XYZ file of C-alpha atoms in Angstrom:
622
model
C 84.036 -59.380 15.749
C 86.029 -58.056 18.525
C 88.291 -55.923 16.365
C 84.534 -54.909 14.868
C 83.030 -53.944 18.506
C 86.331 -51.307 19.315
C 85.444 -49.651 16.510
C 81.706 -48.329 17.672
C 83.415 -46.200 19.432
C 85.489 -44.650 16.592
C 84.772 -40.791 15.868
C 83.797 -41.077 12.536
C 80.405 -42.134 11.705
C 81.142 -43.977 8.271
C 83.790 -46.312 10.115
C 81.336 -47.209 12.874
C 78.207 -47.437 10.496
C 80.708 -49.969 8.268
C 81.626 -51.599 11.733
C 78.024 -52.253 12.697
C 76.935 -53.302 9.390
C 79.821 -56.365 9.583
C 78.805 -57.110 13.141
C 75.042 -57.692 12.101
C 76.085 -60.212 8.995
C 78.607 -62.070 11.244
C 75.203 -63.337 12.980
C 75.591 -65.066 16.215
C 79.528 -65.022 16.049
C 79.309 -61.417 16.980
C 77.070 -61.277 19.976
C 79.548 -61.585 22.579
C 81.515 -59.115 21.459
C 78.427 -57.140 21.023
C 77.689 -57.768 24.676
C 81.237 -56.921 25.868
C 81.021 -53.115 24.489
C 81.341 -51.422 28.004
C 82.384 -48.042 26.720
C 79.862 -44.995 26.692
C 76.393 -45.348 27.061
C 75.630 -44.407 23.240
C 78.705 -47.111 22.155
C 76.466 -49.628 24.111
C 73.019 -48.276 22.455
C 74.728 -49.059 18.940
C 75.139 -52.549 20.184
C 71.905 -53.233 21.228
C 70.217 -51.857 18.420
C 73.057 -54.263 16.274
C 71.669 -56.862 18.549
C 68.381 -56.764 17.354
C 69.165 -56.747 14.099
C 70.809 -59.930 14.333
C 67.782 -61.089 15.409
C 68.806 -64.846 17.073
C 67.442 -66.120 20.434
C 71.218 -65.324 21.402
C 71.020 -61.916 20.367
C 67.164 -61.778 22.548
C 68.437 -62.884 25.110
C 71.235 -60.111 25.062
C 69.047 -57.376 24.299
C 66.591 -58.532 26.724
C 69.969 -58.296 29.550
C 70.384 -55.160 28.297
C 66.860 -53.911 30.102
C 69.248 -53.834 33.060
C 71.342 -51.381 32.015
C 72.816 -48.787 33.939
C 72.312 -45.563 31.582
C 68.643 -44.758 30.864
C 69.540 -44.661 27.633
C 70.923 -47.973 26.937
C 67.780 -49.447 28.828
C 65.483 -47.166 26.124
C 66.783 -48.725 23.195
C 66.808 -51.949 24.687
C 63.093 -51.320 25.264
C 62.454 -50.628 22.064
C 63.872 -53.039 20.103
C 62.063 -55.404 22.421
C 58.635 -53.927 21.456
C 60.392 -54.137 17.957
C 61.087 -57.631 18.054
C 57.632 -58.805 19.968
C 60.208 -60.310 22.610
C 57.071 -61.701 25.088
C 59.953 -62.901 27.638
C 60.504 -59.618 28.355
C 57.023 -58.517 29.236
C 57.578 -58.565 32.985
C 60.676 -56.374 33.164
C 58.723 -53.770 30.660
C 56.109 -54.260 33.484
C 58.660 -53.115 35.875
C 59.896 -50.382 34.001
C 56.817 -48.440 32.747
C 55.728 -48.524 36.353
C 59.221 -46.421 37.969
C 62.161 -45.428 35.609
C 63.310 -42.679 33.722
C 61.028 -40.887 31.707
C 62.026 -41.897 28.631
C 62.072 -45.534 29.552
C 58.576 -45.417 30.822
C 57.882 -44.106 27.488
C 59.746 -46.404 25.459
C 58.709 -49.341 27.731
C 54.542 -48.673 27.306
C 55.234 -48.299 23.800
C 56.971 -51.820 23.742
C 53.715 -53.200 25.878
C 51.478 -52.070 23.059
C 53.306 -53.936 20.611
C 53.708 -57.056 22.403
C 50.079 -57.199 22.686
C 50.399 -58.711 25.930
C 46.710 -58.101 27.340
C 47.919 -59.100 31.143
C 50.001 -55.444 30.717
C 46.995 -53.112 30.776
C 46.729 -53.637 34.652
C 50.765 -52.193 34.583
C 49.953 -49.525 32.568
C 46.803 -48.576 34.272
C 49.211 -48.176 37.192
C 51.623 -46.183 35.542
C 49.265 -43.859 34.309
C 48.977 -42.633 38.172
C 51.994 -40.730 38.449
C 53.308 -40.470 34.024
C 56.034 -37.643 34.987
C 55.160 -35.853 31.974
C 52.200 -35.487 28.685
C 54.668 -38.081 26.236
C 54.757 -41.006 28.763
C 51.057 -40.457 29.254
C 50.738 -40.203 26.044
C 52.252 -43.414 25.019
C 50.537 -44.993 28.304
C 47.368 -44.154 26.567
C 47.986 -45.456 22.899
C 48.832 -48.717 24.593
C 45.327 -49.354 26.458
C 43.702 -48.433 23.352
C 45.616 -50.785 21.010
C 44.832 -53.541 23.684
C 41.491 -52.984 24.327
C 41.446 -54.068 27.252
C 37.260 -52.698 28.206
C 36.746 -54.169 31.400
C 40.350 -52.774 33.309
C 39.453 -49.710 31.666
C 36.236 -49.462 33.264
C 37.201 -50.444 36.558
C 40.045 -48.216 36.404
C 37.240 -45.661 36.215
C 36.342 -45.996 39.696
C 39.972 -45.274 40.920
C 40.683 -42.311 43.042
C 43.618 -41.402 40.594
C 42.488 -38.223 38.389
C 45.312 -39.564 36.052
C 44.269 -42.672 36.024
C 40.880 -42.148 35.297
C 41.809 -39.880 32.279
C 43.722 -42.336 30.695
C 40.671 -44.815 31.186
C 38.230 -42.443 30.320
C 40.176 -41.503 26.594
C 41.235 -45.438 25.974
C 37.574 -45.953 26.222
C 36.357 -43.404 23.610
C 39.144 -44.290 21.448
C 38.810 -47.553 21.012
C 37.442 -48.943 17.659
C 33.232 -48.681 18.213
C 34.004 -46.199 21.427
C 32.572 -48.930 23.992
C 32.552 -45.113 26.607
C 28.860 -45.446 28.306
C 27.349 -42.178 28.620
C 26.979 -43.176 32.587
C 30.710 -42.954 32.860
C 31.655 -39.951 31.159
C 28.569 -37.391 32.123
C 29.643 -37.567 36.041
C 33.556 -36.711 34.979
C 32.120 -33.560 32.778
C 32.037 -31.504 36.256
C 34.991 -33.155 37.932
C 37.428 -30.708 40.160
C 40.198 -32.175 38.008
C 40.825 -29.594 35.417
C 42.780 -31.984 33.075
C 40.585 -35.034 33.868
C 37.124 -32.541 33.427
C 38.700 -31.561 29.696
C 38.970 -35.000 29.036
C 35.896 -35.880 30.121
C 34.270 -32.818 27.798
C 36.288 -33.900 25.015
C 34.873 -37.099 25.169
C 31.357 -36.115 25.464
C 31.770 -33.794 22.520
C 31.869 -36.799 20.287
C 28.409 -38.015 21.519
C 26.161 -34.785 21.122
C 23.365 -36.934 22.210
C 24.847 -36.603 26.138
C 24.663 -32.887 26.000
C 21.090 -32.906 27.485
C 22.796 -35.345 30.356
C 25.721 -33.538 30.877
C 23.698 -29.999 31.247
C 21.355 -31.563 33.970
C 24.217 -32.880 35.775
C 26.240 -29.508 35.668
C 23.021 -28.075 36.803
C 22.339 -30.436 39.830
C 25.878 -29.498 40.743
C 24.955 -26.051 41.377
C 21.552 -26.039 42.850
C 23.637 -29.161 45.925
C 22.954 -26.629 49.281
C 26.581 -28.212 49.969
C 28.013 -26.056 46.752
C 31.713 -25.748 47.172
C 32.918 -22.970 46.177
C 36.996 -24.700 45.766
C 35.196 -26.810 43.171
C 34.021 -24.024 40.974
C 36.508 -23.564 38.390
C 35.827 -27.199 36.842
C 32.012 -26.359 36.940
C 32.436 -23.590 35.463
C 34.494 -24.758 32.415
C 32.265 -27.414 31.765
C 29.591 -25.090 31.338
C 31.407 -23.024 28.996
C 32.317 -25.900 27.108
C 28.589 -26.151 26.514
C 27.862 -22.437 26.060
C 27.180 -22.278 22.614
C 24.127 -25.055 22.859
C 20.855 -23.295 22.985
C 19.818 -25.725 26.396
C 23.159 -24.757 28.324
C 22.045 -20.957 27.741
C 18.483 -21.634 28.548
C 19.426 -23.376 31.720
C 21.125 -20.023 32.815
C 18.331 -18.241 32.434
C 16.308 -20.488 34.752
C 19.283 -20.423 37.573
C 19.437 -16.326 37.126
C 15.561 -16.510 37.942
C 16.013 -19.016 40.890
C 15.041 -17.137 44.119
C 15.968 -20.251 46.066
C 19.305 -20.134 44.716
C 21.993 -19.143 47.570
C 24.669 -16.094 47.430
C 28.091 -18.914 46.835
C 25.805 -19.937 43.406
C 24.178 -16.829 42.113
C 28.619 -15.182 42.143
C 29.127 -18.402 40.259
C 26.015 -17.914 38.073
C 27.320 -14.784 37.650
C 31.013 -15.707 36.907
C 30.237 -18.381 34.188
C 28.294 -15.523 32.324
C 30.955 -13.161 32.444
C 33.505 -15.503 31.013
C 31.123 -16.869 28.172
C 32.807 -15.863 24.417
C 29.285 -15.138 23.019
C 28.488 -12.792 19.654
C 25.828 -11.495 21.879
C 24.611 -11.658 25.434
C 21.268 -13.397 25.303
C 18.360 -11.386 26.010
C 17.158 -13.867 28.951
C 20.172 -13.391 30.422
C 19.919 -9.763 30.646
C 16.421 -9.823 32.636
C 17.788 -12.275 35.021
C 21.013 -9.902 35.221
C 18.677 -6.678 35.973
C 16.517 -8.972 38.424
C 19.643 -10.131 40.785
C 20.007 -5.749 41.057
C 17.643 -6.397 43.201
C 18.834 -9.530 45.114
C 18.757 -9.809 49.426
C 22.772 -10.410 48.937
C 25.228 -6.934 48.503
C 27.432 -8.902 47.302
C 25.476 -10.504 44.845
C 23.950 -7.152 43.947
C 27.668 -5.517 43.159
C 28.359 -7.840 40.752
C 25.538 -8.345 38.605
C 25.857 -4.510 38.554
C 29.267 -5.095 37.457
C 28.501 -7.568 35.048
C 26.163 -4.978 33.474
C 28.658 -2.470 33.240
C 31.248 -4.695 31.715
C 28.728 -6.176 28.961
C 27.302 -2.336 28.524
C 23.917 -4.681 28.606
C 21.241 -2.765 27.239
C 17.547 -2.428 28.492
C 18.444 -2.285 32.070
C 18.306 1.711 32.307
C 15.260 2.288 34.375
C 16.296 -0.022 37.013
C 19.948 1.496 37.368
C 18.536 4.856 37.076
C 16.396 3.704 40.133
C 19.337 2.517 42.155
C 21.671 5.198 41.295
C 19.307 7.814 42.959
C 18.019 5.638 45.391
C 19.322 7.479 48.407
C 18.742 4.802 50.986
C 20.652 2.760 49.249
C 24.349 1.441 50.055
C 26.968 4.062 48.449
C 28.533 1.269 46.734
C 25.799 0.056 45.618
C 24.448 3.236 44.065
C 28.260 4.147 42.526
C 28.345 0.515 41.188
C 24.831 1.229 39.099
C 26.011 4.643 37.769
C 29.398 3.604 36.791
C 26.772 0.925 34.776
C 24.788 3.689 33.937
C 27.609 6.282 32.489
C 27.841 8.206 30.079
C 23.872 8.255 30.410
C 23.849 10.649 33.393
C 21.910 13.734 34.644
C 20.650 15.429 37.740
C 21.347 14.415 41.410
C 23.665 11.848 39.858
C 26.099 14.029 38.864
C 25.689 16.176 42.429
C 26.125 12.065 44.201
C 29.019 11.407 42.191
C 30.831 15.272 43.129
C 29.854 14.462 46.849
C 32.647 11.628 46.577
C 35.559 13.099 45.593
C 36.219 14.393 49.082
C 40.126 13.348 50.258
C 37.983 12.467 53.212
C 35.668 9.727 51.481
C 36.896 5.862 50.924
C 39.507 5.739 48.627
C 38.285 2.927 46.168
C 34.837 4.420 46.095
C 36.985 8.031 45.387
C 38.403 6.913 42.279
C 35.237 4.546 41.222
C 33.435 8.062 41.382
C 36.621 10.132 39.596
C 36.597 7.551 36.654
C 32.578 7.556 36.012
C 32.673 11.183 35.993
C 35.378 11.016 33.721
C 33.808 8.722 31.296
C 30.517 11.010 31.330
C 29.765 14.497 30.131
C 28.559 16.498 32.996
C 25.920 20.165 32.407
C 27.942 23.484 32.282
C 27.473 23.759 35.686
C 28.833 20.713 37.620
C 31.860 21.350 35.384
C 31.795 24.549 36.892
C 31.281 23.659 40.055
C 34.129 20.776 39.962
C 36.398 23.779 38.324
C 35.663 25.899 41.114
C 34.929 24.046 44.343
C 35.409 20.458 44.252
C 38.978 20.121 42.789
C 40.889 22.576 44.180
C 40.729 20.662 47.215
C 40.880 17.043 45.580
C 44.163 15.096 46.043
C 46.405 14.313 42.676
C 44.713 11.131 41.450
C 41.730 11.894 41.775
C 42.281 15.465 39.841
C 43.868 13.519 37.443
C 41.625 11.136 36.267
C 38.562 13.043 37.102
C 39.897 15.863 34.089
C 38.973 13.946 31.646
C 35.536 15.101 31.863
C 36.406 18.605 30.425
C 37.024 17.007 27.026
C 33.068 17.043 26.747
C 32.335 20.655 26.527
C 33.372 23.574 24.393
C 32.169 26.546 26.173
C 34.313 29.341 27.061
C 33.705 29.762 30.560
C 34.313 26.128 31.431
C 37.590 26.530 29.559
C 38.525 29.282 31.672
C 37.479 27.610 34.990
C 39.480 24.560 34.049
C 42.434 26.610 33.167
C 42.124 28.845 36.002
C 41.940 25.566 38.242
C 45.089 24.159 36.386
C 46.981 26.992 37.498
C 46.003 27.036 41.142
C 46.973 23.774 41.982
C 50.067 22.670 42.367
C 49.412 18.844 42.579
C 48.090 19.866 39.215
C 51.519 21.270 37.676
C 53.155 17.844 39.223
C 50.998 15.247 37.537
C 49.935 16.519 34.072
C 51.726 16.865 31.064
C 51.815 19.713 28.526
C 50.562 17.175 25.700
C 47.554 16.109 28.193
C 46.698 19.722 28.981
C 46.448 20.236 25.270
C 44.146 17.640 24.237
C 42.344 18.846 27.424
C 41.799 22.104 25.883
C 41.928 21.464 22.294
C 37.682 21.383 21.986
C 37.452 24.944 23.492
C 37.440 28.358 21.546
C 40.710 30.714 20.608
C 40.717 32.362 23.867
C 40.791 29.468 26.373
C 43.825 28.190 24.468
C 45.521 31.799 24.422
C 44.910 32.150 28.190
C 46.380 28.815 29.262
C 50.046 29.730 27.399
C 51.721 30.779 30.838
C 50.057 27.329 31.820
C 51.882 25.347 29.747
C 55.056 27.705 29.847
C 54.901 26.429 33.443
C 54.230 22.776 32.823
C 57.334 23.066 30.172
C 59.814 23.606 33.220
C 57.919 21.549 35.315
C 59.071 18.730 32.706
C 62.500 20.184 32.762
C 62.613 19.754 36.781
C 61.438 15.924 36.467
C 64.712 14.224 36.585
C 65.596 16.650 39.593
C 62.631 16.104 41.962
C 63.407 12.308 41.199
C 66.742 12.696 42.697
C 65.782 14.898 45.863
C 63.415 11.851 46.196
C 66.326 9.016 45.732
C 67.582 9.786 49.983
C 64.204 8.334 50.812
C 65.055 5.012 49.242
C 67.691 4.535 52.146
C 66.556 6.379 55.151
C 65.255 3.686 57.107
C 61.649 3.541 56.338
C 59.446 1.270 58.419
C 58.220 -1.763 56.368
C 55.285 -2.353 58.817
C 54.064 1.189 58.392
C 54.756 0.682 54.749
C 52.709 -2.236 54.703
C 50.085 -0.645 56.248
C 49.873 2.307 53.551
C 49.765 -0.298 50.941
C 46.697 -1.690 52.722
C 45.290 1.171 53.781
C 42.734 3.583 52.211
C 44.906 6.516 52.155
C 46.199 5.514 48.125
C 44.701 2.553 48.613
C 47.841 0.815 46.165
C 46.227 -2.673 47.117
C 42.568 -2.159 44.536
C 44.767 -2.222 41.955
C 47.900 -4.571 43.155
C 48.281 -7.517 44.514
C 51.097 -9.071 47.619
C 50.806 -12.422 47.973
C 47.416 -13.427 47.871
C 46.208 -10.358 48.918
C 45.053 -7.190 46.886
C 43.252 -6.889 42.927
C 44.882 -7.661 39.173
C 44.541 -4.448 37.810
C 48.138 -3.261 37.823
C 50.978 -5.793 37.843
C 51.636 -8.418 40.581
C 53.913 -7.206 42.998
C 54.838 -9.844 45.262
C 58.416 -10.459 45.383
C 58.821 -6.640 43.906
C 62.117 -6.146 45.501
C 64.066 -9.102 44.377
C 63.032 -7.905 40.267
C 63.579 -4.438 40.748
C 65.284 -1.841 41.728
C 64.958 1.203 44.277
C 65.283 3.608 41.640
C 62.688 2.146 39.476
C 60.030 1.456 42.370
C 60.941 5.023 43.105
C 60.065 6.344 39.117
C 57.534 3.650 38.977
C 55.661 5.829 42.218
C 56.276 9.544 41.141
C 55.907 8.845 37.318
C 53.644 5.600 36.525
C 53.640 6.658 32.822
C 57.147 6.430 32.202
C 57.567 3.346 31.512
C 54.809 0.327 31.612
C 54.930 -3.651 32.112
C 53.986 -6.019 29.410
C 50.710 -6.974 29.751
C 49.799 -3.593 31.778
C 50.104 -1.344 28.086
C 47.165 1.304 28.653
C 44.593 1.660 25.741
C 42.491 4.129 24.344
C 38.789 2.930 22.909
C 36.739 5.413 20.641
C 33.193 4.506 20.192
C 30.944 7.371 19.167
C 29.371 8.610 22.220
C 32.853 8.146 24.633
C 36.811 6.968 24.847
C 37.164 4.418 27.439
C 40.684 3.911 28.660
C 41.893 0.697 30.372
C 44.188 -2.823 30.208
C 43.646 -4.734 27.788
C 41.939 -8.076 29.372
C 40.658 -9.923 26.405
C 40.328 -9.892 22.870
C 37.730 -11.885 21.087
C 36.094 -11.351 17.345
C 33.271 -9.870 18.753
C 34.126 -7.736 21.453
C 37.131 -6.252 23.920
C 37.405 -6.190 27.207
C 39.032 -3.579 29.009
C 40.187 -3.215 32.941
C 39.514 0.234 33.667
C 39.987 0.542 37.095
C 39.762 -1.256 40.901
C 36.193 -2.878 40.600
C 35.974 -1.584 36.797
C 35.874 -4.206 33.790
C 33.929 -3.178 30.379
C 33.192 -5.260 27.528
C 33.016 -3.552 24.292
C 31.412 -5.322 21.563
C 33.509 -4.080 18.285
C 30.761 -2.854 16.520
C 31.015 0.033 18.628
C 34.526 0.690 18.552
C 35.962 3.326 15.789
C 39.345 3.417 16.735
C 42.103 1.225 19.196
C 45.390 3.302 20.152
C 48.166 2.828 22.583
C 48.157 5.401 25.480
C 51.261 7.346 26.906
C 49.413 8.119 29.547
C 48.899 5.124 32.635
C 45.789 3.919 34.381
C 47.749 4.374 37.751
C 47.503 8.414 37.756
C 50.940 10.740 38.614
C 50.619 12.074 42.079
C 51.042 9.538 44.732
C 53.947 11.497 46.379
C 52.287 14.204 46.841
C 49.385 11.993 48.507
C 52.139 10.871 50.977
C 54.466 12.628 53.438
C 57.686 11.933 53.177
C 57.589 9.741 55.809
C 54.920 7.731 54.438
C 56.366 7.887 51.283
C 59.309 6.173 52.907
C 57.674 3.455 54.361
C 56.108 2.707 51.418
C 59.638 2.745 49.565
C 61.159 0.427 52.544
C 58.087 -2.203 52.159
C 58.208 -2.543 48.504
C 62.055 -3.403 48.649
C 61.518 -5.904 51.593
C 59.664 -7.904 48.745
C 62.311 -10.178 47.920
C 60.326 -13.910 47.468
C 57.453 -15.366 46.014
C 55.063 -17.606 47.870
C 55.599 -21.374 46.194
């Protein structure tokens, strides 16, 4: 046998397969020199598991020793081939070890528990379930308590503080033959601030569909408490949408969305759950309740059931946004947030509201919320004209840019003109537009429009030509000792406003790409091309998409995709939902949602301080 034992460690598997074999017959003769393998850790696995085989109490008690081991992985076969063996003397040490080892031991070791059948273990594994490093040990942890059945541990283990524990009670308890789970138990845990412990809980329920009625009157307590905490939404709110799709979860939404009493923190959340519900189609009680909260004492509360309508294009609500959008005592974002709702369906002192703010002078988020409903609407021959004419030769580059798109809704010759005469005026207009965008621009008007903007795109030809060179007269800014402070500032500020659209740290909005930590990811150069030419390159996730439907092409980042609908991110407080009956056609743009122009909406300096803050971004926030 001791000859036998060298040879585990031999490199060739048939030798040490032959070796182990001969070990196992010799019987108890072998076990010392079983137990006197001290080479590598996976030499001394081979013995243990040769151990066991032998299966003597000389051979237990050697395996059972073997529990000690140093290497985790000597003490995980050791565990298994006591849970193999149904070795009860080694219960208490596999009490030990499920509680604080190596993962794989606490694995191996609740597996063991479960085998042995030892009903005093539950208590250990209970305990273990508090802190299981990772979804296996759970996982085994769990399989355990349900193949000892332990019910009363279980249920007391329900009243633990531990989330972790408390899932593993809660699914033992549903999964155990005749599911002895009391619908008291599981209802309260449907709402919990727990995400993993509230999915359990729902999963759990979902097998009972008699507790729907229980769990919906519970979710709704939650958010009627006058204590509602707003931390503790995002559990509520999946435990609602869990239940979405049962015809008392969506009537119980309608009632809240009618609830006068009902305070700002729960109509947003009211609100919220709606907007994230995957339905075929937005109940028609819902949409009353929607167009009732436009008129709600909150602003806040107002702007986003305004947005919500927008986003779900609901249907029915004209009149009322019609009598918001020209309400002239009302809140200018208020009034934008109803016609952006309201678009393409515009006329009248709408479109004259809407001109008013494209003034370099007006807030910069409600700016470009007023460029992109105009752009998504077809204005009368003469607010084209008049934005041809007056309003854009003085507008800075983003807004020009995105407000443009307008002009692909008419056809007539003298708008054609204005727009090309326009073009060729501005110079911030020559520095953000392409010759393919110009084109499609045109494209709809007659023969001579398209012959009269030629020297237009001659121009925009060598403008393209010149690209590569303005980006290197720009480079000398990236090292010139900008002021990150001031830059800061910019980025915060309402001048570009860079701060609707991204987000620092836990400041700013997730329309564009996260930017914290910026400077540590990228370089100068490519902050610097990323500025001056946004539609050179783009960031997965960020890809910009054009939407046909028959009346309008809606551009924006992808957010969702379900059957039924997609959901675009159009701009800083812009989110549509279009159900795919509408759509005709999904295509890939060249073109970004973040328009060309910003350095021409900066001074150099400005421009460098921008630069200098975005390449001080070097870490992430844990």
């Amino acid at each position: 046998p001791a000859a036998l034992a060298k040879l585990l460690l031999d490199p060739r598997p048939a030798v040490r397969d032959r070796a182990i074999e001969k070990l196992v017959s010799a019987g108890d003769d072998a076990v010392d020199a079983l137990v006197s393998v001290r080479a590598e850790a996976e030499a001394r696995a081979a013995a243990v598991f040769a151990l066991y085989r032998i299966g003597t109490l000389k051979s237990a008690r050697a395996v059972r020793a073997a529990l000690n081991d140093a290497d985790f992985r000597v003490r995980t076969a050791a565990a298994r081939c006591a849970g193999m063996s149904a070795d009860h003397a080694a219960g208490d040490r596999l009490m030990e070890m499920v509680k604080k080892d190596h993962p794989a031991v606490r694995r191996q070791a609740a597996a063991a528990l479960g085998q042995l059948g030892e009903v005093r273990a539950a208590g250990a594994l209970i305990a273990a379930a508090a802190d299981a490093p990772d979804r296996f040990v759970e996982h085994s942890i769990i399989y355990s308590l349900i193949t000892l059945g332990q019910v009363e541990p279980l249920r007391a283990a329900l009243r633990q503080p531990a989330p972790k524990i408390r899932k593993a009670a809660l699914i033992a308890l549903d999964q155990i033959d005749g599911s002895p789970l009391r619908r008291e138990e599981a209802v309260p845990l449907a709402g919990s601030k727990d995400r993993e412990l509230r999915a359990a809980a729902l999963f759990a329920v979902s097998h009972h569909p008699g507790w729907a009625a229980d769990v919906l009157q519970e979710l709704e307590l939650r958010v009627r408490e006058r204590n509602f905490d707003e931390a503790g939404s995002e559990g509520l709110k999946d435990a609602w949408l869990a239940f979405m799709p049962d015809e008392g979860a969506r009537k119980r939404i309608a009632d809240l969305l009618h609830d006068d009493s009902l305070g700002e923190r729960q109509a947003l959340f009211v609100l919220d759950t709606i907007d994230a519900a995957a339905l075929k189609q937005f109940p028609a009680e819902w949409t009353d309740g929607v167009g009732a909260l436009f008129d709600s004492p909150s602003r806040t509360v107002r702007l986003r059931a305004l947005d919500l309508a927008r986003a779900h294009a609901l249907a029915g609500l004209d009149s009322r946004l019609v009598r918001i959008g020209n309400d002239a005592a009302a809140p200018d974002t208020v009034r934008m947030a109803a016609l952006a709702a309201l678009a393409p369906r515009l006329d009248g002192e709408q479109y004259t509201f809407l001109i008013s703010k494209l003034s370099p002078k007006a807030d910069a988020i409600l700016r470009q919320t007023a460029a992109q409903t105009l752009a998504r609407s077809a204005p009368p021959k003469s607010d084209l004209l008049l934005l041809a004419r007056q309003r854009l030769p003085q507008a800075d580059p983003l807004t020009l840019s995105t407000v443009l798109e307008c002009f692909r809704s008419s056809h007539d010759q003298e708008v054609g003109a204005a727009l090309v005469q326009l073009l060729k005026k501005s110079p911030a207009a020559l520095g953000t537009l392409g010759e393919d965008r110009v084109k499609t621009l045109l494209s709809g008007y007659p023969d001579s429009v398209r012959d009269e903007s030629a020297p237009l795109l001659q121009s925009l030809r060598a403008a393209e030509k010149v690209r590569i060179d303005r980006l290197r007269k720009l480079e000398p800014l990236l090292t010139a000792g900008g002021d990150a402070g001031r830059g800061r500032r910019i980025f915060f500020g309402e001048t570009v406003a860079c701060y609707s659209c991204h987000t620092i740290g836990r400041e700013g909005g997730h329309v564009g790409p996260d930017l914290t930590g910026i400077g540590a990811i990228r370089s100068g150069h490519d902050l610097l091309e990323a500025i001056v030419f946004p539609s050179a390159s783009f960031v997965p996730g960020h890809e910009v998409y054009n939407v046909d439907t028959d009346t309008e092409r809606i551009s924006g980042v992808m957010r969702r995709q379900t059957a039924d609908a997609v959901t675009l991110v159009t701009g800083p407080n812009g989110e549509i939902r279009i159900p795919r009956s509408r759509i005709r056609k999904i295509a890939r743009s060249n073109v970004s949602l973040m328009p060309e122009g910003f350095d021409e909406s900066l001074n150099k300096t400005e421009l460098t301080d921008l630069l200098a803050f975005l390449q001080a971004e070097k870490t992430r926030p844990k």
